[in-house]
JSON list of N, CA and C in Angstrom, two decimals:
[
{"chain": "A", "resi": 1, "resn": "UNK", "atom": "N", "xyz": [-99.68, -47.93, -7.79]},
{"chain": "A", "resi": 1, "resn": "UNK", "atom": "CA", "xyz": [-100.46, -48.34, -6.97]},
{"chain": "A", "resi": 1, "resn": "UNK", "atom": "C", "xyz": [-101.07, -47.17, -5.92]},
{"chain": "A", "resi": 2, "resn": "UNK", "atom": "N", "xyz": [-102.30, -47.06, -5.58]},
{"chain": "A", "resi": 2, "resn": "UNK", "atom": "CA", "xyz": [-102.78, -46.06, -4.69]},
{"chain": "A", "resi": 2, "resn": "UNK", "atom": "C", "xyz": [-102.70, -46.64, -3.08]},
{"chain": "A", "resi": 3, "resn": "UNK", "atom": "N", "xyz": [-102.37, -45.76, -2.31]},
{"chain": "A", "resi": 3, "resn": "UNK", "atom": "CA", "xyz": [-102.40, -45.91, -0.95]},
{"chain": "A", "resi": 3, "resn": "UNK", "atom": "C", "xyz": [-103.74, -45.98, -0.18]},
{"chain": "A", "resi": 4, "resn": "UNK", "atom": "N", "xyz": [-104.07, -46.53, 0.78]},
{"chain": "A", "resi": 4, "resn": "UNK", "atom": "CA", "xyz": [-105.46, -46.42, 1.39]},
{"chain": "A", "resi": 4, "resn": "UNK", "atom": "C", "xyz": [-106.12, -45.11, 1.51]},
{"chain": "A", "resi": 5, "resn": "UNK", "atom": "N", "xyz": [-105.36, -44.08, 1.65]},
{"chain": "A", "resi": 5, "resn": "UNK", "atom": "CA", "xyz": [-105.67, -42.77, 1.88]},
{"chain": "A", "resi": 5, "resn": "UNK", "atom": "C", "xyz": [-106.14, -42.01, 0.54]},
{"chain": "A", "resi": 6, "resn": "UNK", "atom": "N", "xyz": [-105.79, -42.71, -0.61]},
{"chain": "A", "resi": 6, "resn": "UNK", "atom": "CA", "xyz": [-106.18, -42.19, -1.94]},
{"chain": "A", "resi": 6, "resn": "UNK", "atom": "C", "xyz": [-105.00, -41.25, -2.60]},
{"chain": "A", "resi": 7, "resn": "UNK", "atom": "N", "xyz": [-103.94, -41.39, -1.90]},
{"chain": "A", "resi": 7, "resn": "UNK", "atom": "CA", "xyz": [-102.81, -40.70, -2.67]},
{"chain": "A", "resi": 7, "resn": "UNK", "atom": "C", "xyz": [-101.89, -41.67, -3.41]},
{"chain": "A", "resi": 8, "resn": "UNK", "atom": "N", "xyz": [-100.99, -41.16, -4.23]},
{"chain": "A", "resi": 8, "resn": "UNK", "atom": "CA", "xyz": [-100.14, -42.02, -4.94]},
{"chain": "A", "resi": 8, "resn": "UNK", "atom": "C", "xyz": [-98.83, -42.28, -4.28]},
{"chain": "A", "resi": 9, "resn": "UNK", "atom": "N", "xyz": [-98.26, -43.42, -4.05]},
{"chain": "A", "resi": 9, "resn": "UNK", "atom": "CA", "xyz": [-97.12, -43.62, -3.46]},
{"chain": "A", "resi": 9, "resn": "UNK", "atom": "C", "xyz": [-95.86, -43.16, -4.14]},
{"chain": "A", "resi": 10, "resn": "UNK", "atom": "N", "xyz": [-94.72, -42.94, -3.36]},
{"chain": "A", "resi": 10, "resn": "UNK", "atom": "CA", "xyz": [-93.59, -42.28, -4.02]},
{"chain": "A", "resi": 10, "resn": "UNK", "atom": "C", "xyz": [-93.08, -43.24, -5.02]},
{"chain": "A", "resi": 11, "resn": "UNK", "atom": "N", "xyz": [-93.22, -44.52, -5.12]},
{"chain": "A", "resi": 11, "resn": "UNK", "atom": "CA", "xyz": [-92.52, -45.35, -6.06]},
{"chain": "A", "resi": 11, "resn": "UNK", "atom": "C", "xyz": [-93.42, -45.18, -7.55]},
{"chain": "A", "resi": 12, "resn": "UNK", "atom": "N", "xyz": [-94.60, -44.90, -7.38]},
{"chain": "A", "resi": 12, "resn": "UNK", "atom": "CA", "xyz": [-95.38, -44.70, -8.62]},
{"chain": "A", "resi": 12, "resn": "UNK", "atom": "C", "xyz": [-95.07, -43.21, -9.49]},
{"chain": "A", "resi": 13, "resn": "UNK", "atom": "N", "xyz": [-94.30, -42.47, -8.52]},
{"chain": "A", "resi": 13, "resn": "UNK", "atom": "CA", "xyz": [-94.14, -40.96, -9.33]},
{"chain": "A", "resi": 13, "resn": "UNK", "atom": "C", "xyz": [-92.74, -41.15, -9.84]},
{"chain": "A", "resi": 14, "resn": "UNK", "atom": "N", "xyz": [-91.80, -42.09, -9.32]},
{"chain": "A", "resi": 14, "resn": "UNK", "atom": "CA", "xyz": [-90.25, -42.16, -10.03]},
{"chain": "A", "resi": 14, "resn": "UNK", "atom": "C", "xyz": [-90.42, -42.36, -11.49]},
{"chain": "A", "resi": 15, "resn": "UNK", "atom": "N", "xyz": [-89.70, -41.79, -12.33]},
{"chain": "A", "resi": 15, "resn": "UNK", "atom": "CA", "xyz": [-89.38, -42.16, -13.49]},
{"chain": "A", "resi": 15, "resn": "UNK", "atom": "C", "xyz": [-87.83, -42.24, -13.77]},
{"chain": "A", "resi": 16, "resn": "UNK", "atom": "N", "xyz": [-87.59, -42.97, -15.07]},
{"chain": "A", "resi": 16, "resn": "UNK", "atom": "CA", "xyz": [-86.48, -43.45, -15.40]},
{"chain": "A", "resi": 16, "resn": "UNK", "atom": "C", "xyz": [-85.29, -42.17, -15.99]},
{"chain": "A", "resi": 17, "resn": "UNK", "atom": "N", "xyz": [-84.22, -42.38, -15.67]},
{"chain": "A", "resi": 17, "resn": "UNK", "atom": "CA", "xyz": [-83.19, -41.32, -15.84]},
{"chain": "A", "resi": 17, "resn": "UNK", "atom": "C", "xyz": [-83.03, -40.98, -17.47]},
{"chain": "A", "resi": 18, "resn": "UNK", "atom": "N", "xyz": [-83.44, -42.09, -18.33]},
{"chain": "A", "resi": 18, "resn": "UNK", "atom": "CA", "xyz": [-83.31, -41.64, -19.81]},
{"chain": "A", "resi": 18, "resn": "UNK", "atom": "C", "xyz": [-84.79, -40.87, -20.16]},
{"chain": "A", "resi": 19, "resn": "UNK", "atom": "N", "xyz": [-85.85, -41.20, -19.55]},
{"chain": "A", "resi": 19, "resn": "UNK", "atom": "CA", "xyz": [-86.94, -40.28, -19.97]},
{"chain": "A", "resi": 19, "resn": "UNK", "atom": "C", "xyz": [-86.86, -38.97, -19.24]},
{"chain": "A", "resi": 20, "resn": "UNK", "atom": "N", "xyz": [-86.40, -38.80, -18.15]},
{"chain": "A", "resi": 20, "resn": "UNK", "atom": "CA", "xyz": [-86.04, -37.44, -17.60]},
{"chain": "A", "resi": 20, "resn": "UNK", "atom": "C", "xyz": [-85.28, -36.64, -18.35]},
{"chain": "A", "resi": 21, "resn": "UNK", "atom": "N", "xyz": [-84.28, -37.20, -18.79]},
{"chain": "A", "resi": 21, "resn": "UNK", "atom": "CA", "xyz": [-83.14, -36.44, -19.80]},
{"chain": "A", "resi": 21, "resn": "UNK", "atom": "C", "xyz": [-83.66, -35.96, -21.02]},
{"chain": "A", "resi": 22, "resn": "UNK", "atom": "N", "xyz": [-84.91, -36.56, -21.49]},
{"chain": "A", "resi": 22, "resn": "UNK", "atom": "CA", "xyz": [-85.51, -36.07, -22.73]},
{"chain": "A", "resi": 22, "resn": "UNK", "atom": "C", "xyz": [-86.16, -34.73, -22.65]},
{"chain": "A", "resi": 23, "resn": "UNK", "atom": "N", "xyz": [-86.55, -34.26, -21.45]},
{"chain": "A", "resi": 23, "resn": "UNK", "atom": "CA", "xyz": [-87.20, -32.98, -21.36]},
{"chain": "A", "resi": 23, "resn": "UNK", "atom": "C", "xyz": [-86.49, -32.03, -20.28]},
{"chain": "A", "resi": 24, "resn": "UNK", "atom": "N", "xyz": [-85.51, -32.59, -19.66]},
{"chain": "A", "resi": 24, "resn": "UNK", "atom": "CA", "xyz": [-84.69, -31.71, -18.86]},
{"chain": "A", "resi": 24, "resn": "UNK", "atom": "C", "xyz": [-83.16, -31.66, -19.42]},
{"chain": "A", "resi": 25, "resn": "UNK", "atom": "N", "xyz": [-82.81, -30.62, -19.98]},
{"chain": "A", "resi": 25, "resn": "UNK", "atom": "CA", "xyz": [-81.56, -30.52, -20.55]},
{"chain": "A", "resi": 25, "resn": "UNK", "atom": "C", "xyz": [-80.55, -29.67, -19.85]},
{"chain": "A", "resi": 26, "resn": "UNK", "atom": "N", "xyz": [-79.37, -29.99, -19.73]},
{"chain": "A", "resi": 26, "resn": "UNK", "atom": "CA", "xyz": [-78.29, -29.08, -18.86]},
{"chain": "A", "resi": 26, "resn": "UNK", "atom": "C", "xyz": [-77.88, -28.06, -19.98]},
{"chain": "A", "resi": 27, "resn": "UNK", "atom": "N", "xyz": [-77.58, -26.95, -19.82]},
{"chain": "A", "resi": 27, "resn": "UNK", "atom": "CA", "xyz": [-76.89, -25.92, -20.48]},
{"chain": "A", "resi": 27, "resn": "UNK", "atom": "C", "xyz": [-75.55, -26.29, -20.65]},
{"chain": "A", "resi": 28, "resn": "UNK", "atom": "N", "xyz": [-75.00, -26.56, -21.66]},
{"chain": "A", "resi": 28, "resn": "UNK", "atom": "CA", "xyz": [-73.61, -26.70, -22.16]},
{"chain": "A", "resi": 28, "resn": "UNK", "atom": "C", "xyz": [-72.68, -25.43, -21.94]},
{"chain": "A", "resi": 29, "resn": "UNK", "atom": "N", "xyz": [-71.74, -25.45, -21.45]},
{"chain": "A", "resi": 29, "resn": "UNK", "atom": "CA", "xyz": [-70.68, -24.29, -21.47]},
{"chain": "A", "resi": 29, "resn": "UNK", "atom": "C", "xyz": [-69.59, -24.52, -22.45]},
{"chain": "A", "resi": 30, "resn": "UNK", "atom": "N", "xyz": [-69.36, -23.80, -23.25]},
{"chain": "A", "resi": 30, "resn": "UNK", "atom": "CA", "xyz": [-68.30, -24.16, -24.18]},
{"chain": "A", "resi": 30, "resn": "UNK", "atom": "C", "xyz": [-66.86, -23.63, -24.01]},
{"chain": "A", "resi": 31, "resn": "UNK", "atom": "N", "xyz": [-66.88, -22.49, -22.98]},
{"chain": "A", "resi": 31, "resn": "UNK", "atom": "CA", "xyz": [-65.60, -22.00, -22.77]},
{"chain": "A", "resi": 31, "resn": "UNK", "atom": "C", "xyz": [-65.36, -21.37, -21.46]},
{"chain": "A", "resi": 32, "resn": "UNK", "atom": "N", "xyz": [-64.36, -21.45, -21.08]},
{"chain": "A", "resi": 32, "resn": "UNK", "atom": "CA", "xyz": [-63.91, -20.85, -19.47]},
{"chain": "A", "resi": 32, "resn": "UNK", "atom": "C", "xyz": [-64.63, -19.35, -19.30]},
{"chain": "A", "resi": 33, "resn": "UNK", "atom": "N", "xyz": [-64.78, -18.57, -20.26]},
{"chain": "A", "resi": 33, "resn": "UNK", "atom": "CA", "xyz": [-65.30, -17.26, -19.94]},
{"chain": "A", "resi": 33, "resn": "UNK", "atom": "C", "xyz": [-66.78, -17.48, -19.56]},
{"chain": "A", "resi": 34, "resn": "UNK", "atom": "N", "xyz": [-67.39, -18.50, -20.25]},
{"chain": "A", "resi": 34, "resn": "UNK", "atom": "CA", "xyz": [-68.94, -18.55, -19.87]},
{"chain": "A", "resi": 34, "resn": "UNK", "atom": "C", "xyz": [-69.00, -19.07, -18.29]},
{"chain": "A", "resi": 35, "resn": "UNK", "atom": "N", "xyz": [-67.95, -19.89, -17.84]},
{"chain": "A", "resi": 35, "resn": "UNK", "atom": "CA", "xyz": [-68.07, -20.17, -16.55]},
{"chain": "A", "resi": 35, "resn": "UNK", "atom": "C", "xyz": [-67.76, -19.11, -15.63]},
{"chain": "A", "resi": 36, "resn": "UNK", "atom": "N", "xyz": [-66.90, -18.16, -16.10]},
{"chain": "A", "resi": 36, "resn": "UNK", "atom": "CA", "xyz": [-66.56, -16.84, -15.34]},
{"chain": "A", "resi": 36, "resn": "UNK", "atom": "C", "xyz": [-67.64, -16.17, -15.09]},
{"chain": "A", "resi": 37, "resn": "UNK", "atom": "N", "xyz": [-68.24, -15.75, -16.32]},
{"chain": "A", "resi": 37, "resn": "UNK", "atom": "CA", "xyz": [-69.39, -14.73, -16.19]},
{"chain": "A", "resi": 37, "resn": "UNK", "atom": "C", "xyz": [-70.71, -15.29, -15.65]},
{"chain": "A", "resi": 38, "resn": "UNK", "atom": "N", "xyz": [-70.85, -16.57, -15.46]},
{"chain": "A", "resi": 38, "resn": "UNK", "atom": "CA", "xyz": [-71.81, -17.32, -14.68]},
{"chain": "A", "resi": 38, "resn": "UNK", "atom": "C", "xyz": [-71.79, -16.70, -13.05]},
{"chain": "A", "resi": 39, "resn": "UNK", "atom": "N", "xyz": [-70.50, -16.69, -12.72]},
{"chain": "A", "resi": 39, "resn": "UNK", "atom": "CA", "xyz": [-70.21, -16.59, -11.32]},
{"chain": "A", "resi": 39, "resn": "UNK", "atom": "C", "xyz": [-69.64, -15.28, -10.97]},
{"chain": "A", "resi": 40, "resn": "UNK", "atom": "N", "xyz": [-69.24, -14.51, -11.68]},
{"chain": "A", "resi": 40, "resn": "UNK", "atom": "CA", "xyz": [-68.85, -13.23, -11.44]},
{"chain": "A", "resi": 40, "resn": "UNK", "atom": "C", "xyz": [-69.66, -12.03, -12.18]},
{"chain": "A", "resi": 41, "resn": "UNK", "atom": "N", "xyz": [-70.32, -11.26, -11.58]},
{"chain": "A", "resi": 41, "resn": "UNK", "atom": "CA", "xyz": [-71.05, -10.26, -12.33]},
{"chain": "A", "resi": 41, "resn": "UNK", "atom": "C", "xyz": [-70.25, -8.98, -12.29]},
{"chain": "A", "resi": 42, "resn": "UNK", "atom": "N", "xyz": [-70.67, -8.38, -13.60]},
{"chain": "A", "resi": 42, "resn": "UNK", "atom": "CA", "xyz": [-70.01, -7.00, -14.02]},
{"chain": "A", "resi": 42, "resn": "UNK", "atom": "C", "xyz": [-70.51, -6.01, -13.07]},
{"chain": "A", "resi": 43, "resn": "UNK", "atom": "N", "xyz": [-69.71, -4.92, -12.85]},
{"chain": "A", "resi": 43, "resn": "UNK", "atom": "CA", "xyz": [-70.18, -3.76, -11.91]},
{"chain": "A", "resi": 43, "resn": "UNK", "atom": "C", "xyz": [-71.58, -3.30, -12.30]},
{"chain": "A", "resi": 44, "resn": "UNK", "atom": "N", "xyz": [-71.76, -3.16, -13.72]},
{"chain": "A", "resi": 44, "resn": "UNK", "atom": "CA", "xyz": [-72.99, -2.58, -14.13]},
{"chain": "A", "resi": 44, "resn": "UNK", "atom": "C", "xyz": [-74.25, -3.34, -13.65]},
{"chain": "A", "resi": 45, "resn": "UNK", "atom": "N", "xyz": [-74.08, -4.81, -13.94]},
{"chain": "A", "resi": 45, "resn": "UNK", "atom": "CA", "xyz": [-74.96, -5.68, -13.50]},
{"chain": "A", "resi": 45, "resn": "UNK", "atom": "C", "xyz": [-75.30, -5.57, -11.91]},
{"chain": "A", "resi": 46, "resn": "UNK", "atom": "N", "xyz": [-74.29, -5.31, -11.20]},
{"chain": "A", "resi": 46, "resn": "UNK", "atom": "CA", "xyz": [-74.53, -5.34, -9.66]},
{"chain": "A", "resi": 46, "resn": "UNK", "atom": "C", "xyz": [-75.01, -4.08, -9.46]},
{"chain": "A", "resi": 47, "resn": "UNK", "atom": "N", "xyz": [-74.87, -3.04, -10.01]},
{"chain": "A", "resi": 47, "resn": "UNK", "atom": "CA", "xyz": [-75.71, -1.70, -9.92]},
{"chain": "A", "resi": 47, "resn": "UNK", "atom": "C", "xyz": [-77.17, -1.80, -10.17]},
{"chain": "A", "resi": 48, "resn": "UNK", "atom": "N", "xyz": [-77.32, -2.78, -11.54]},
{"chain": "A", "resi": 48, "resn": "UNK", "atom": "CA", "xyz": [-78.79, -2.71, -11.86]},
{"chain": "A", "resi": 48, "resn": "UNK", "atom": "C", "xyz": [-79.69, -3.42, -10.76]},
{"chain": "A", "resi": 49, "resn": "UNK", "atom": "N", "xyz": [-78.86, -4.55, -10.17]},
{"chain": "A", "resi": 49, "resn": "UNK", "atom": "CA", "xyz": [-79.63, -5.28, -9.08]},
{"chain": "A", "resi": 49, "resn": "UNK", "atom": "C", "xyz": [-79.74, -4.73, -7.97]},
{"chain": "A", "resi": 50, "resn": "UNK", "atom": "N", "xyz": [-78.80, -3.84, -7.57]},
{"chain": "A", "resi": 50, "resn": "UNK", "atom": "CA", "xyz": [-79.04, -3.00, -6.36]},
{"chain": "A", "resi": 50, "resn": "UNK", "atom": "C", "xyz": [-80.32, -1.91, -6.68]},
{"chain": "A", "resi": 51, "resn": "UNK", "atom": "N", "xyz": [-80.44, -1.48, -7.70]},
{"chain": "A", "resi": 51, "resn": "UNK", "atom": "CA", "xyz": [-81.57, -0.68, -7.89]},
{"chain": "A", "resi": 51, "resn": "UNK", "atom": "C", "xyz": [-82.70, -1.32, -8.05]},
{"chain": "A", "resi": 52, "resn": "UNK", "atom": "N", "xyz": [-82.78, -2.53, -8.64]},
{"chain": "A", "resi": 52, "resn": "UNK", "atom": "CA", "xyz": [-84.01, -3.35, -8.71]},
{"chain": "A", "resi": 52, "resn": "UNK", "atom": "C", "xyz": [-84.40, -3.75, -7.47]},
{"chain": "A", "resi": 53, "resn": "UNK", "atom": "N", "xyz": [-83.52, -4.12, -6.33]},
{"chain": "A", "resi": 53, "resn": "UNK", "atom": "CA", "xyz": [-83.96, -4.40, -5.23]},
{"chain": "A", "resi": 53, "resn": "UNK", "atom": "C", "xyz": [-84.32, -3.21, -4.05]},
{"chain": "A", "resi": 54, "resn": "UNK", "atom": "N", "xyz": [-84.21, -2.19, -4.77]},
{"chain": "A", "resi": 54, "resn": "UNK", "atom": "CA", "xyz": [-84.64, -0.99, -3.83]},
{"chain": "A", "resi": 54, "resn": "UNK", "atom": "C", "xyz": [-85.88, -0.49, -4.72]},
{"chain": "A", "resi": 55, "resn": "UNK", "atom": "N", "xyz": [-87.10, -0.64, -4.04]},
{"chain": "A", "resi": 55, "resn": "UNK", "atom": "CA", "xyz": [-88.40, -0.20, -4.84]},
{"chain": "A", "resi": 55, "resn": "UNK", "atom": "C", "xyz": [-88.47, 1.18, -5.27]},
{"chain": "A", "resi": 56, "resn": "UNK", "atom": "N", "xyz": [-88.07, 2.23, -4.62]},
{"chain": "A", "resi": 56, "resn": "UNK", "atom": "CA", "xyz": [-88.15, 3.73, -5.08]},
{"chain": "A", "resi": 56, "resn": "UNK", "atom": "C", "xyz": [-87.22, 3.72, -6.48]},
{"chain": "A", "resi": 57, "resn": "UNK", "atom": "N", "xyz": [-86.10, 3.11, -6.25]},
{"chain": "A", "resi": 57, "resn": "UNK", "atom": "CA", "xyz": [-85.02, 3.47, -7.47]},
{"chain": "A", "resi": 57, "resn": "UNK", "atom": "C", "xyz": [-85.62, 2.65, -8.70]},
{"chain": "A", "resi": 58, "resn": "UNK", "atom": "N", "xyz": [-86.15, 1.30, -8.31]},
{"chain": "A", "resi": 58, "resn": "UNK", "atom": "CA", "xyz": [-86.63, 0.55, -9.40]},
{"chain": "A", "resi": 58, "resn": "UNK", "atom": "C", "xyz": [-87.97, 1.16, -10.14]},
{"chain": "A", "resi": 59, "resn": "UNK", "atom": "N", "xyz": [-88.70, 1.94, -9.35]},
{"chain": "A", "resi": 59, "resn": "UNK", "atom": "CA", "xyz": [-89.86, 2.61, -9.97]},
{"chain": "A", "resi": 59, "resn": "UNK", "atom": "C", "xyz": [-89.45, 3.90, -10.73]},
{"chain": "A", "resi": 60, "resn": "UNK", "atom": "N", "xyz": [-88.47, 4.54, -10.21]},
{"chain": "A", "resi": 60, "resn": "UNK", "atom": "CA", "xyz": [-87.98, 5.86, -10.78]},
{"chain": "A", "resi": 60, "resn": "UNK", "atom": "C", "xyz": [-87.27, 5.36, -11.98]},
{"chain": "A", "resi": 61, "resn": "UNK", "atom": "N", "xyz": [-86.61, 4.33, -12.19]},
{"chain": "A", "resi": 61, "resn": "UNK", "atom": "CA", "xyz": [-85.90, 3.88, -13.20]},
{"chain": "A", "resi": 61, "resn": "UNK", "atom": "C", "xyz": [-86.79, 3.64, -14.49]},
{"chain": "A", "resi": 62, "resn": "UNK", "atom": "N", "xyz": [-87.93, 3.33, -14.25]},
{"chain": "A", "resi": 62, "resn": "UNK", "atom": "CA", "xyz": [-88.89, 3.00, -15.26]},
{"chain": "A", "resi": 62, "resn": "UNK", "atom": "C", "xyz": [-89.31, 4.28, -15.81]},
{"chain": "A", "resi": 63, "resn": "UNK", "atom": "N", "xyz": [-89.12, 5.58, -14.94]},
{"chain": "A", "resi": 63, "resn": "UNK", "atom": "CA", "xyz": [-89.97, 6.73, -15.27]},
{"chain": "A", "resi": 63, "resn": "UNK", "atom": "C", "xyz": [-88.61, 7.55, -16.04]},
{"chain": "A", "resi": 64, "resn": "UNK", "atom": "N", "xyz": [-87.44, 7.68, -15.46]},
{"chain": "A", "resi": 64, "resn": "UNK", "atom": "CA", "xyz": [-86.58, 8.58, -15.97]},
{"chain": "A", "resi": 64, "resn": "UNK", "atom": "C", "xyz": [-85.26, 8.04, -16.53]},
{"chain": "A", "resi": 65, "resn": "UNK", "atom": "N", "xyz": [-84.97, 6.45, -16.33]},
{"chain": "A", "resi": 65, "resn": "UNK", "atom": "CA", "xyz": [-83.93, 5.90, -16.86]},
{"chain": "A", "resi": 65, "resn": "UNK", "atom": "C", "xyz": [-83.05, 5.32, -15.65]},
{"chain": "A", "resi": 66, "resn": "UNK", "atom": "N", "xyz": [-82.36, 4.29, -15.87]},
{"chain": "A", "resi": 66, "resn": "UNK", "atom": "CA", "xyz": [-81.72, 3.60, -14.92]},
{"chain": "A", "resi": 66, "resn": "UNK", "atom": "C", "xyz": [-80.56, 4.48, -14.34]},
{"chain": "A", "resi": 67, "resn": "UNK", "atom": "N", "xyz": [-79.81, 5.20, -15.28]},
{"chain": "A", "resi": 67, "resn": "UNK", "atom": "CA", "xyz": [-78.58, 5.88, -14.73]},
{"chain": "A", "resi": 67, "resn": "UNK", "atom": "C", "xyz": [-78.96, 7.20, -13.84]},
{"chain": "A", "resi": 68, "resn": "UNK", "atom": "N", "xyz": [-80.10, 7.93, -14.36]},
{"chain": "A", "resi": 68, "resn": "UNK", "atom": "CA", "xyz": [-80.39, 9.17, -13.40]},
{"chain": "A", "resi": 68, "resn": "UNK", "atom": "C", "xyz": [-81.14, 8.42, -12.03]},
{"chain": "A", "resi": 69, "resn": "UNK", "atom": "N", "xyz": [-81.70, 7.35, -12.13]},
{"chain": "A", "resi": 69, "resn": "UNK", "atom": "CA", "xyz": [-82.48, 6.83, -10.83]},
{"chain": "A", "resi": 69, "resn": "UNK", "atom": "C", "xyz": [-81.45, 6.34, -9.97]},
{"chain": "A", "resi": 70, "resn": "UNK", "atom": "N", "xyz": [-80.36, 5.62, -10.49]},
{"chain": "A", "resi": 70, "resn": "UNK", "atom": "CA", "xyz": [-79.17, 5.18, -9.78]},
{"chain": "A", "resi": 70, "resn": "UNK", "atom": "C", "xyz": [-78.43, 6.27, -8.98]},
{"chain": "A", "resi": 71, "resn": "UNK", "atom": "N", "xyz": [-78.24, 7.20, -9.67]},
{"chain": "A", "resi": 71, "resn": "UNK", "atom": "CA", "xyz": [-77.47, 8.17, -9.29]},
{"chain": "A", "resi": 71, "resn": "UNK", "atom": "C", "xyz": [-78.13, 9.17, -7.96]},
{"chain": "A", "resi": 72, "resn": "UNK", "atom": "N", "xyz": [-79.46, 9.33, -8.22]},
{"chain": "A", "resi": 72, "resn": "UNK", "atom": "CA", "xyz": [-80.11, 10.01, -7.29]},
{"chain": "A", "resi": 72, "resn": "UNK", "atom": "C", "xyz": [-80.35, 9.14, -5.84]},
{"chain": "A", "resi": 73, "resn": "UNK", "atom": "N", "xyz": [-80.30, 7.80, -5.99]},
{"chain": "A", "resi": 73, "resn": "UNK", "atom": "CA", "xyz": [-80.29, 7.16, -4.62]},
{"chain": "A", "resi": 73, "resn": "UNK", "atom": "C", "xyz": [-79.07, 6.59, -4.25]},
{"chain": "A", "resi": 74, "resn": "UNK", "atom": "N", "xyz": [-78.00, 6.34, -5.14]},
{"chain": "A", "resi": 74, "resn": "UNK", "atom": "CA", "xyz": [-76.89, 5.90, -4.75]},
{"chain": "A", "resi": 74, "resn": "UNK", "atom": "C", "xyz": [-75.68, 6.48, -5.06]},
{"chain": "A", "resi": 75, "resn": "UNK", "atom": "N", "xyz": [-75.91, 7.66, -5.80]},
{"chain": "A", "resi": 75, "resn": "UNK", "atom": "CA", "xyz": [-74.79, 8.25, -6.55]},
{"chain": "A", "resi": 75, "resn": "UNK", "atom": "C", "xyz": [-74.05, 9.24, -5.74]}
]
């Protein structure tokens, strides 16, 4: 049902849980290691993120490679 302003009401937007579950699937984790690696990043991944968040390092890593760029700015 439409409201006088022409917009849809909140009740008309809701969908049933079963319908929502058909297109929104949760990723299943099969082992405790997957839980661990989801929350704790490796040192190499932390280094990559540090370089990606600093634009000069990110740009240089595309040109000369990650390890050389990281060592130049943070090494």
